[in-house]
JSON list of C-alpha atoms in Angstrom, two decimals:
[
{"chain": "A", "resi": 1, "resn": "UNK", "atom": "CA", "xyz": [-104.81, 158.11, 35.39]},
{"chain": "A", "resi": 2, "resn": "UNK", "atom": "CA", "xyz": [-106.85, 155.38, 37.02]},
{"chain": "A", "resi": 3, "resn": "UNK", "atom": "CA", "xyz": [-109.43, 155.86, 39.70]},
{"chain": "A", "resi": 4, "resn": "UNK", "atom": "CA", "xyz": [-107.01, 154.29, 42.20]},
{"chain": "A", "resi": 5, "resn": "UNK", "atom": "CA", "xyz": [-104.81, 157.38, 41.88]},
{"chain": "A", "resi": 6, "resn": "UNK", "atom": "CA", "xyz": [-107.54, 159.52, 43.46]},
{"chain": "A", "resi": 7, "resn": "UNK", "atom": "CA", "xyz": [-106.22, 158.82, 46.93]},
{"chain": "A", "resi": 8, "resn": "UNK", "atom": "CA", "xyz": [-105.40, 162.12, 48.66]},
{"chain": "A", "resi": 9, "resn": "UNK", "atom": "CA", "xyz": [-106.89, 165.58, 48.85]},
{"chain": "A", "resi": 10, "resn": "UNK", "atom": "CA", "xyz": [-103.79, 166.94, 47.16]},
{"chain": "A", "resi": 11, "resn": "UNK", "atom": "CA", "xyz": [-104.19, 164.64, 44.15]},
{"chain": "A", "resi": 12, "resn": "UNK", "atom": "CA", "xyz": [-107.89, 165.43, 43.83]},
{"chain": "A", "resi": 13, "resn": "UNK", "atom": "CA", "xyz": [-107.25, 169.17, 44.03]},
{"chain": "A", "resi": 14, "resn": "UNK", "atom": "CA", "xyz": [-104.60, 169.00, 41.33]},
{"chain": "A", "resi": 15, "resn": "UNK", "atom": "CA", "xyz": [-106.87, 166.89, 39.13]},
{"chain": "A", "resi": 16, "resn": "UNK", "atom": "CA", "xyz": [-109.68, 169.42, 39.58]},
{"chain": "A", "resi": 17, "resn": "UNK", "atom": "CA", "xyz": [-107.34, 172.29, 38.72]},
{"chain": "A", "resi": 18, "resn": "UNK", "atom": "CA", "xyz": [-106.61, 170.41, 35.49]},
{"chain": "A", "resi": 19, "resn": "UNK", "atom": "CA", "xyz": [-110.32, 170.30, 34.68]},
{"chain": "A", "resi": 20, "resn": "UNK", "atom": "CA", "xyz": [-111.37, 166.98, 36.18]},
{"chain": "A", "resi": 21, "resn": "UNK", "atom": "CA", "xyz": [-114.89, 167.59, 37.55]},
{"chain": "A", "resi": 22, "resn": "UNK", "atom": "CA", "xyz": [-115.08, 164.04, 38.89]},
{"chain": "A", "resi": 23, "resn": "UNK", "atom": "CA", "xyz": [-112.24, 164.89, 41.27]},
{"chain": "A", "resi": 24, "resn": "UNK", "atom": "CA", "xyz": [-114.37, 167.68, 42.77]},
{"chain": "A", "resi": 25, "resn": "UNK", "atom": "CA", "xyz": [-117.31, 165.28, 43.15]},
{"chain": "A", "resi": 26, "resn": "UNK", "atom": "CA", "xyz": [-115.05, 162.95, 45.12]},
{"chain": "A", "resi": 27, "resn": "UNK", "atom": "CA", "xyz": [-113.97, 165.79, 47.40]},
{"chain": "A", "resi": 28, "resn": "UNK", "atom": "CA", "xyz": [-117.60, 166.68, 48.04]},
{"chain": "A", "resi": 29, "resn": "UNK", "atom": "CA", "xyz": [-118.41, 163.07, 48.91]},
{"chain": "A", "resi": 30, "resn": "UNK", "atom": "CA", "xyz": [-115.39, 162.96, 51.20]},
{"chain": "A", "resi": 31, "resn": "UNK", "atom": "CA", "xyz": [-116.38, 166.07, 53.16]},
{"chain": "A", "resi": 32, "resn": "UNK", "atom": "CA", "xyz": [-120.15, 166.42, 52.77]},
{"chain": "A", "resi": 33, "resn": "UNK", "atom": "CA", "xyz": [-120.94, 164.75, 56.10]},
{"chain": "A", "resi": 34, "resn": "UNK", "atom": "CA", "xyz": [-118.40, 166.83, 58.04]},
{"chain": "A", "resi": 35, "resn": "UNK", "atom": "CA", "xyz": [-119.53, 170.04, 56.37]},
{"chain": "A", "resi": 36, "resn": "UNK", "atom": "CA", "xyz": [-123.21, 169.41, 57.04]},
{"chain": "A", "resi": 37, "resn": "UNK", "atom": "CA", "xyz": [-122.46, 168.32, 60.60]},
{"chain": "A", "resi": 38, "resn": "UNK", "atom": "CA", "xyz": [-120.60, 171.54, 61.35]},
{"chain": "A", "resi": 39, "resn": "UNK", "atom": "CA", "xyz": [-123.30, 173.63, 59.66]},
{"chain": "A", "resi": 40, "resn": "UNK", "atom": "CA", "xyz": [-126.01, 171.89, 61.69]},
{"chain": "A", "resi": 41, "resn": "UNK", "atom": "CA", "xyz": [-124.15, 172.39, 64.96]},
{"chain": "A", "resi": 42, "resn": "UNK", "atom": "CA", "xyz": [-123.84, 176.09, 64.19]},
{"chain": "A", "resi": 43, "resn": "UNK", "atom": "CA", "xyz": [-127.43, 176.64, 63.02]},
{"chain": "A", "resi": 44, "resn": "UNK", "atom": "CA", "xyz": [-129.30, 173.92, 64.95]},
{"chain": "A", "resi": 45, "resn": "UNK", "atom": "CA", "xyz": [-131.71, 173.73, 62.02]},
{"chain": "A", "resi": 46, "resn": "UNK", "atom": "CA", "xyz": [-131.58, 171.06, 59.27]},
{"chain": "A", "resi": 47, "resn": "UNK", "atom": "CA", "xyz": [-132.84, 173.37, 56.50]},
{"chain": "A", "resi": 48, "resn": "UNK", "atom": "CA", "xyz": [-130.45, 176.16, 57.43]},
{"chain": "A", "resi": 49, "resn": "UNK", "atom": "CA", "xyz": [-127.62, 173.65, 57.72]},
{"chain": "A", "resi": 50, "resn": "UNK", "atom": "CA", "xyz": [-128.37, 172.33, 54.24]},
{"chain": "A", "resi": 51, "resn": "UNK", "atom": "CA", "xyz": [-128.32, 175.89, 52.86]},
{"chain": "A", "resi": 52, "resn": "UNK", "atom": "CA", "xyz": [-125.02, 176.68, 54.59]},
{"chain": "A", "resi": 53, "resn": "UNK", "atom": "CA", "xyz": [-123.46, 173.43, 53.38]},
{"chain": "A", "resi": 54, "resn": "UNK", "atom": "CA", "xyz": [-124.61, 173.99, 49.81]},
{"chain": "A", "resi": 55, "resn": "UNK", "atom": "CA", "xyz": [-123.23, 177.53, 49.77]},
{"chain": "A", "resi": 56, "resn": "UNK", "atom": "CA", "xyz": [-119.95, 176.31, 51.28]},
{"chain": "A", "resi": 57, "resn": "UNK", "atom": "CA", "xyz": [-119.46, 173.76, 48.50]},
{"chain": "A", "resi": 58, "resn": "UNK", "atom": "CA", "xyz": [-120.36, 176.38, 45.90]},
{"chain": "A", "resi": 59, "resn": "UNK", "atom": "CA", "xyz": [-117.69, 178.69, 47.30]},
{"chain": "A", "resi": 60, "resn": "UNK", "atom": "CA", "xyz": [-115.31, 175.75, 47.42]},
{"chain": "A", "resi": 61, "resn": "UNK", "atom": "CA", "xyz": [-115.94, 175.05, 43.72]},
{"chain": "A", "resi": 62, "resn": "UNK", "atom": "CA", "xyz": [-115.36, 178.70, 42.79]},
{"chain": "A", "resi": 63, "resn": "UNK", "atom": "CA", "xyz": [-112.22, 179.10, 44.89]},
{"chain": "A", "resi": 64, "resn": "UNK", "atom": "CA", "xyz": [-110.50, 175.71, 44.87]},
{"chain": "A", "resi": 65, "resn": "UNK", "atom": "CA", "xyz": [-108.40, 176.42, 41.79]},
{"chain": "A", "resi": 66, "resn": "UNK", "atom": "CA", "xyz": [-106.75, 179.23, 43.76]},
{"chain": "A", "resi": 67, "resn": "UNK", "atom": "CA", "xyz": [-106.09, 176.97, 46.77]},
{"chain": "A", "resi": 68, "resn": "UNK", "atom": "CA", "xyz": [-102.33, 177.00, 47.43]},
{"chain": "A", "resi": 69, "resn": "UNK", "atom": "CA", "xyz": [-102.19, 174.32, 50.11]},
{"chain": "A", "resi": 70, "resn": "UNK", "atom": "CA", "xyz": [-101.00, 176.63, 52.90]},
{"chain": "A", "resi": 71, "resn": "UNK", "atom": "CA", "xyz": [-103.35, 174.72, 55.23]},
{"chain": "A", "resi": 72, "resn": "UNK", "atom": "CA", "xyz": [-105.00, 171.33, 55.11]},
{"chain": "A", "resi": 73, "resn": "UNK", "atom": "CA", "xyz": [-108.10, 171.24, 52.93]},
{"chain": "A", "resi": 74, "resn": "UNK", "atom": "CA", "xyz": [-110.25, 170.35, 55.96]},
{"chain": "A", "resi": 75, "resn": "UNK", "atom": "CA", "xyz": [-109.01, 173.47, 57.78]},
{"chain": "A", "resi": 76, "resn": "UNK", "atom": "CA", "xyz": [-109.64, 175.65, 54.74]},
{"chain": "A", "resi": 77, "resn": "UNK", "atom": "CA", "xyz": [-113.10, 174.14, 54.29]},
{"chain": "A", "resi": 78, "resn": "UNK", "atom": "CA", "xyz": [-113.98, 174.73, 57.95]},
{"chain": "A", "resi": 79, "resn": "UNK", "atom": "CA", "xyz": [-113.07, 178.36, 57.38]},
{"chain": "A", "resi": 80, "resn": "UNK", "atom": "CA", "xyz": [-115.38, 178.49, 54.34]},
{"chain": "A", "resi": 81, "resn": "UNK", "atom": "CA", "xyz": [-118.25, 177.00, 56.37]},
{"chain": "A", "resi": 82, "resn": "UNK", "atom": "CA", "xyz": [-117.64, 179.47, 59.22]},
{"chain": "A", "resi": 83, "resn": "UNK", "atom": "CA", "xyz": [-117.65, 182.42, 56.81]},
{"chain": "A", "resi": 84, "resn": "UNK", "atom": "CA", "xyz": [-120.85, 181.19, 55.16]},
{"chain": "A", "resi": 85, "resn": "UNK", "atom": "CA", "xyz": [-122.43, 180.89, 58.61]},
{"chain": "A", "resi": 86, "resn": "UNK", "atom": "CA", "xyz": [-121.40, 184.44, 59.54]},
{"chain": "A", "resi": 87, "resn": "UNK", "atom": "CA", "xyz": [-122.86, 185.73, 56.25]},
{"chain": "A", "resi": 88, "resn": "UNK", "atom": "CA", "xyz": [-126.02, 183.70, 56.83]},
{"chain": "A", "resi": 89, "resn": "UNK", "atom": "CA", "xyz": [-126.48, 185.25, 60.26]},
{"chain": "A", "resi": 90, "resn": "UNK", "atom": "CA", "xyz": [-125.85, 188.75, 58.87]},
{"chain": "A", "resi": 91, "resn": "UNK", "atom": "CA", "xyz": [-128.63, 188.26, 56.32]},
{"chain": "A", "resi": 92, "resn": "UNK", "atom": "CA", "xyz": [-130.89, 186.84, 58.99]},
{"chain": "A", "resi": 93, "resn": "UNK", "atom": "CA", "xyz": [-130.17, 189.78, 61.30]},
{"chain": "A", "resi": 94, "resn": "UNK", "atom": "CA", "xyz": [-130.94, 192.30, 58.54]},
{"chain": "A", "resi": 95, "resn": "UNK", "atom": "CA", "xyz": [-134.26, 190.62, 57.82]},
{"chain": "A", "resi": 96, "resn": "UNK", "atom": "CA", "xyz": [-135.15, 190.67, 61.51]},
{"chain": "A", "resi": 97, "resn": "UNK", "atom": "CA", "xyz": [-133.65, 194.16, 62.02]},
{"chain": "A", "resi": 98, "resn": "UNK", "atom": "CA", "xyz": [-131.37, 192.78, 64.73]},
{"chain": "A", "resi": 99, "resn": "UNK", "atom": "CA", "xyz": [-127.70, 193.63, 65.26]},
{"chain": "A", "resi": 100, "resn": "UNK", "atom": "CA", "xyz": [-125.21, 190.85, 64.56]},
{"chain": "A", "resi": 101, "resn": "UNK", "atom": "CA", "xyz": [-123.19, 190.22, 67.69]},
{"chain": "A", "resi": 102, "resn": "UNK", "atom": "CA", "xyz": [-119.54, 190.68, 66.74]},
{"chain": "A", "resi": 103, "resn": "UNK", "atom": "CA", "xyz": [-116.45, 190.75, 68.96]},
{"chain": "A", "resi": 104, "resn": "UNK", "atom": "CA", "xyz": [-115.46, 194.14, 70.33]},
{"chain": "A", "resi": 105, "resn": "UNK", "atom": "CA", "xyz": [-111.98, 195.63, 70.38]},
{"chain": "A", "resi": 106, "resn": "UNK", "atom": "CA", "xyz": [-111.68, 194.63, 74.04]},
{"chain": "A", "resi": 107, "resn": "UNK", "atom": "CA", "xyz": [-111.93, 190.99, 72.97]},
{"chain": "A", "resi": 108, "resn": "UNK", "atom": "CA", "xyz": [-108.45, 191.26, 71.43]},
{"chain": "A", "resi": 109, "resn": "UNK", "atom": "CA", "xyz": [-106.75, 191.98, 74.75]},
{"chain": "A", "resi": 110, "resn": "UNK", "atom": "CA", "xyz": [-104.07, 189.29, 75.18]},
{"chain": "A", "resi": 111, "resn": "UNK", "atom": "CA", "xyz": [-104.98, 188.27, 78.72]},
{"chain": "A", "resi": 112, "resn": "UNK", "atom": "CA", "xyz": [-105.42, 184.64, 79.67]},
{"chain": "A", "resi": 113, "resn": "UNK", "atom": "CA", "xyz": [-108.06, 183.05, 81.84]},
{"chain": "A", "resi": 114, "resn": "UNK", "atom": "CA", "xyz": [-107.41, 179.61, 83.34]},
{"chain": "A", "resi": 115, "resn": "UNK", "atom": "CA", "xyz": [-107.85, 176.98, 80.65]},
{"chain": "A", "resi": 116, "resn": "UNK", "atom": "CA", "xyz": [-109.27, 173.65, 81.64]},
{"chain": "A", "resi": 117, "resn": "UNK", "atom": "CA", "xyz": [-107.71, 170.38, 80.56]},
{"chain": "A", "resi": 118, "resn": "UNK", "atom": "CA", "xyz": [-108.18, 170.53, 76.80]},
{"chain": "A", "resi": 119, "resn": "UNK", "atom": "CA", "xyz": [-107.64, 166.78, 76.46]},
{"chain": "A", "resi": 120, "resn": "UNK", "atom": "CA", "xyz": [-111.06, 166.11, 77.99]},
{"chain": "A", "resi": 121, "resn": "UNK", "atom": "CA", "xyz": [-113.56, 164.88, 75.41]},
{"chain": "A", "resi": 122, "resn": "UNK", "atom": "CA", "xyz": [-116.49, 167.10, 76.34]},
{"chain": "A", "resi": 123, "resn": "UNK", "atom": "CA", "xyz": [-118.93, 165.29, 74.06]},
{"chain": "A", "resi": 124, "resn": "UNK", "atom": "CA", "xyz": [-117.66, 161.85, 75.10]},
{"chain": "A", "resi": 125, "resn": "UNK", "atom": "CA", "xyz": [-119.86, 161.84, 78.18]},
{"chain": "A", "resi": 126, "resn": "UNK", "atom": "CA", "xyz": [-123.13, 160.01, 77.82]},
{"chain": "A", "resi": 127, "resn": "UNK", "atom": "CA", "xyz": [-125.46, 162.98, 78.20]},
{"chain": "A", "resi": 128, "resn": "UNK", "atom": "CA", "xyz": [-129.12, 162.27, 78.42]},
{"chain": "A", "resi": 129, "resn": "UNK", "atom": "CA", "xyz": [-131.27, 163.57, 75.58]},
{"chain": "A", "resi": 130, "resn": "UNK", "atom": "CA", "xyz": [-132.64, 166.48, 77.60]},
{"chain": "A", "resi": 131, "resn": "UNK", "atom": "CA", "xyz": [-129.18, 167.49, 78.78]},
{"chain": "A", "resi": 132, "resn": "UNK", "atom": "CA", "xyz": [-127.93, 167.49, 75.21]},
{"chain": "A", "resi": 133, "resn": "UNK", "atom": "CA", "xyz": [-130.92, 169.51, 74.03]},
{"chain": "A", "resi": 134, "resn": "UNK", "atom": "CA", "xyz": [-130.42, 172.15, 76.73]},
{"chain": "A", "resi": 135, "resn": "UNK", "atom": "CA", "xyz": [-126.69, 172.31, 76.08]},
{"chain": "A", "resi": 136, "resn": "UNK", "atom": "CA", "xyz": [-127.12, 172.79, 72.32]},
{"chain": "A", "resi": 137, "resn": "UNK", "atom": "CA", "xyz": [-129.84, 175.41, 72.84]},
{"chain": "A", "resi": 138, "resn": "UNK", "atom": "CA", "xyz": [-127.51, 177.28, 75.19]},
{"chain": "A", "resi": 139, "resn": "UNK", "atom": "CA", "xyz": [-124.76, 177.20, 72.55]},
{"chain": "A", "resi": 140, "resn": "UNK", "atom": "CA", "xyz": [-127.22, 178.71, 70.07]},
{"chain": "A", "resi": 141, "resn": "UNK", "atom": "CA", "xyz": [-127.67, 181.70, 72.40]},
{"chain": "A", "resi": 142, "resn": "UNK", "atom": "CA", "xyz": [-123.99, 182.61, 72.27]},
{"chain": "A", "resi": 143, "resn": "UNK", "atom": "CA", "xyz": [-122.82, 185.42, 69.99]},
{"chain": "A", "resi": 144, "resn": "UNK", "atom": "CA", "xyz": [-121.82, 184.10, 66.59]},
{"chain": "A", "resi": 145, "resn": "UNK", "atom": "CA", "xyz": [-118.04, 184.15, 67.07]},
{"chain": "A", "resi": 146, "resn": "UNK", "atom": "CA", "xyz": [-118.29, 182.51, 70.49]},
{"chain": "A", "resi": 147, "resn": "UNK", "atom": "CA", "xyz": [-120.63, 179.87, 69.08]},
{"chain": "A", "resi": 148, "resn": "UNK", "atom": "CA", "xyz": [-118.22, 179.02, 66.28]},
{"chain": "A", "resi": 149, "resn": "UNK", "atom": "CA", "xyz": [-115.31, 178.73, 68.70]},
{"chain": "A", "resi": 150, "resn": "UNK", "atom": "CA", "xyz": [-117.19, 176.51, 71.15]},
{"chain": "A", "resi": 151, "resn": "UNK", "atom": "CA", "xyz": [-118.39, 174.22, 68.35]},
{"chain": "A", "resi": 152, "resn": "UNK", "atom": "CA", "xyz": [-114.97, 174.01, 66.70]},
{"chain": "A", "resi": 153, "resn": "UNK", "atom": "CA", "xyz": [-113.06, 173.37, 69.93]},
{"chain": "A", "resi": 154, "resn": "UNK", "atom": "CA", "xyz": [-115.43, 171.40, 72.12]},
{"chain": "A", "resi": 155, "resn": "UNK", "atom": "CA", "xyz": [-117.54, 169.51, 69.57]},
{"chain": "A", "resi": 156, "resn": "UNK", "atom": "CA", "xyz": [-115.40, 169.29, 66.44]},
{"chain": "A", "resi": 157, "resn": "UNK", "atom": "CA", "xyz": [-112.32, 168.96, 68.70]},
{"chain": "A", "resi": 158, "resn": "UNK", "atom": "CA", "xyz": [-110.14, 171.22, 66.59]},
{"chain": "A", "resi": 159, "resn": "UNK", "atom": "CA", "xyz": [-106.92, 172.41, 68.32]},
{"chain": "A", "resi": 160, "resn": "UNK", "atom": "CA", "xyz": [-106.32, 176.08, 69.13]},
{"chain": "A", "resi": 161, "resn": "UNK", "atom": "CA", "xyz": [-103.80, 176.43, 66.33]},
{"chain": "A", "resi": 162, "resn": "UNK", "atom": "CA", "xyz": [-106.23, 175.17, 63.70]},
{"chain": "A", "resi": 163, "resn": "UNK", "atom": "CA", "xyz": [-109.05, 177.38, 64.97]},
{"chain": "A", "resi": 164, "resn": "UNK", "atom": "CA", "xyz": [-106.66, 180.33, 64.67]},
{"chain": "A", "resi": 165, "resn": "UNK", "atom": "CA", "xyz": [-106.14, 179.36, 61.02]},
{"chain": "A", "resi": 166, "resn": "UNK", "atom": "CA", "xyz": [-109.84, 178.87, 60.41]},
{"chain": "A", "resi": 167, "resn": "UNK", "atom": "CA", "xyz": [-110.84, 182.25, 61.85]},
{"chain": "A", "resi": 168, "resn": "UNK", "atom": "CA", "xyz": [-107.70, 184.13, 60.82]},
{"chain": "A", "resi": 169, "resn": "UNK", "atom": "CA", "xyz": [-106.98, 185.33, 64.36]},
{"chain": "A", "resi": 170, "resn": "UNK", "atom": "CA", "xyz": [-103.89, 185.24, 66.61]},
{"chain": "A", "resi": 171, "resn": "UNK", "atom": "CA", "xyz": [-103.56, 182.24, 68.91]},
{"chain": "A", "resi": 172, "resn": "UNK", "atom": "CA", "xyz": [-103.76, 184.36, 72.08]},
{"chain": "A", "resi": 173, "resn": "UNK", "atom": "CA", "xyz": [-106.99, 185.96, 70.85]},
{"chain": "A", "resi": 174, "resn": "UNK", "atom": "CA", "xyz": [-108.51, 182.52, 70.22]},
{"chain": "A", "resi": 175, "resn": "UNK", "atom": "CA", "xyz": [-107.66, 181.36, 73.75]},
{"chain": "A", "resi": 176, "resn": "UNK", "atom": "CA", "xyz": [-108.99, 184.48, 75.50]},
{"chain": "A", "resi": 177, "resn": "UNK", "atom": "CA", "xyz": [-112.20, 184.59, 73.43]},
{"chain": "A", "resi": 178, "resn": "UNK", "atom": "CA", "xyz": [-112.79, 180.88, 73.96]},
{"chain": "A", "resi": 179, "resn": "UNK", "atom": "CA", "xyz": [-112.52, 181.36, 77.71]},
{"chain": "A", "resi": 180, "resn": "UNK", "atom": "CA", "xyz": [-115.08, 184.17, 77.49]},
{"chain": "A", "resi": 181, "resn": "UNK", "atom": "CA", "xyz": [-117.33, 181.82, 75.51]},
{"chain": "A", "resi": 182, "resn": "UNK", "atom": "CA", "xyz": [-116.98, 179.12, 78.18]},
{"chain": "A", "resi": 183, "resn": "UNK", "atom": "CA", "xyz": [-117.91, 181.57, 80.93]},
{"chain": "A", "resi": 184, "resn": "UNK", "atom": "CA", "xyz": [-120.91, 182.82, 78.95]},
{"chain": "A", "resi": 185, "resn": "UNK", "atom": "CA", "xyz": [-122.06, 179.26, 78.35]},
{"chain": "A", "resi": 186, "resn": "UNK", "atom": "CA", "xyz": [-121.78, 178.38, 82.03]},
{"chain": "A", "resi": 187, "resn": "UNK", "atom": "CA", "xyz": [-123.97, 181.37, 82.89]},
{"chain": "A", "resi": 188, "resn": "UNK", "atom": "CA", "xyz": [-126.58, 180.22, 80.38]},
{"chain": "A", "resi": 189, "resn": "UNK", "atom": "CA", "xyz": [-126.58, 176.76, 81.95]},
{"chain": "A", "resi": 190, "resn": "UNK", "atom": "CA", "xyz": [-126.87, 178.05, 85.53]},
{"chain": "A", "resi": 191, "resn": "UNK", "atom": "CA", "xyz": [-130.72, 177.88, 85.58]},
{"chain": "A", "resi": 192, "resn": "UNK", "atom": "CA", "xyz": [-130.44, 174.16, 84.74]},
{"chain": "A", "resi": 193, "resn": "UNK", "atom": "CA", "xyz": [-128.35, 173.13, 87.75]},
{"chain": "A", "resi": 194, "resn": "UNK", "atom": "CA", "xyz": [-130.84, 170.44, 88.74]},
{"chain": "A", "resi": 195, "resn": "UNK", "atom": "CA", "xyz": [-130.91, 168.99, 85.24]},
{"chain": "A", "resi": 196, "resn": "UNK", "atom": "CA", "xyz": [-127.14, 168.63, 85.19]},
{"chain": "A", "resi": 197, "resn": "UNK", "atom": "CA", "xyz": [-126.79, 167.62, 88.85]},
{"chain": "A", "resi": 198, "resn": "UNK", "atom": "CA", "xyz": [-126.56, 169.48, 92.14]},
{"chain": "A", "resi": 199, "resn": "UNK", "atom": "CA", "xyz": [-122.83, 169.09, 92.87]},
{"chain": "A", "resi": 200, "resn": "UNK", "atom": "CA", "xyz": [-120.86, 172.14, 91.90]},
{"chain": "A", "resi": 201, "resn": "UNK", "atom": "CA", "xyz": [-117.32, 172.31, 90.59]},
{"chain": "A", "resi": 202, "resn": "UNK", "atom": "CA", "xyz": [-115.12, 173.92, 93.27]},
{"chain": "A", "resi": 203, "resn": "UNK", "atom": "CA", "xyz": [-113.31, 175.97, 90.62]},
{"chain": "A", "resi": 204, "resn": "UNK", "atom": "CA", "xyz": [-116.23, 177.33, 88.64]},
{"chain": "A", "resi": 205, "resn": "UNK", "atom": "CA", "xyz": [-119.27, 176.99, 90.86]},
{"chain": "A", "resi": 206, "resn": "UNK", "atom": "CA", "xyz": [-121.32, 175.47, 88.06]},
{"chain": "A", "resi": 207, "resn": "UNK", "atom": "CA", "xyz": [-123.03, 172.07, 88.13]},
{"chain": "A", "resi": 208, "resn": "UNK", "atom": "CA", "xyz": [-120.38, 169.35, 87.80]},
{"chain": "A", "resi": 209, "resn": "UNK", "atom": "CA", "xyz": [-122.09, 167.57, 84.88]},
{"chain": "A", "resi": 210, "resn": "UNK", "atom": "CA", "xyz": [-122.40, 170.83, 82.97]},
{"chain": "A", "resi": 211, "resn": "UNK", "atom": "CA", "xyz": [-118.74, 171.60, 83.70]},
{"chain": "A", "resi": 212, "resn": "UNK", "atom": "CA", "xyz": [-117.81, 168.17, 82.34]},
{"chain": "A", "resi": 213, "resn": "UNK", "atom": "CA", "xyz": [-119.85, 168.92, 79.23]},
{"chain": "A", "resi": 214, "resn": "UNK", "atom": "CA", "xyz": [-117.65, 171.95, 78.61]}
]
């Protein structure tokens, strides 16, 4: 088989299952930027992001031969990165003797809060450097599951259905938890009303620019 046959994820996965290590190298090259980018957005630290990305690819190597193709490889890989991040935070919490913030049973209640227009590109706005820094620092203060959902939906622009696959949760649970995450993030941004502008959104009462960023 020539190198020109290495065109799709499916072909590369099958080649790797047959023992072709070069096929795995090509998959890593194809996804290394996306994997590191997601890891960095979750950890906000280049060294931690590199560790998470490296562990994710190691798990990918060890598990890929069992991959059945029930989801796209990118979806499956996002799930691996998310799990590595959760494990990373658990280890970090143990070392610091801090509890890991996990969702409670109440989070699974199937109620719906109003969902804003999901077609809005929240990161498409030209935020100033300080606005972006404050926004990303606020995201880092969210509990781990909320942080992952906000990053996947608002920054990585993954649809609800794919996030449900990534996190292994029902679609209604994803929507309700994401709305909780939005509300928590708005509260964290409230002290920075002047930074994001003084006009408030009539629906949420938060600074308009910060609301746009969400």
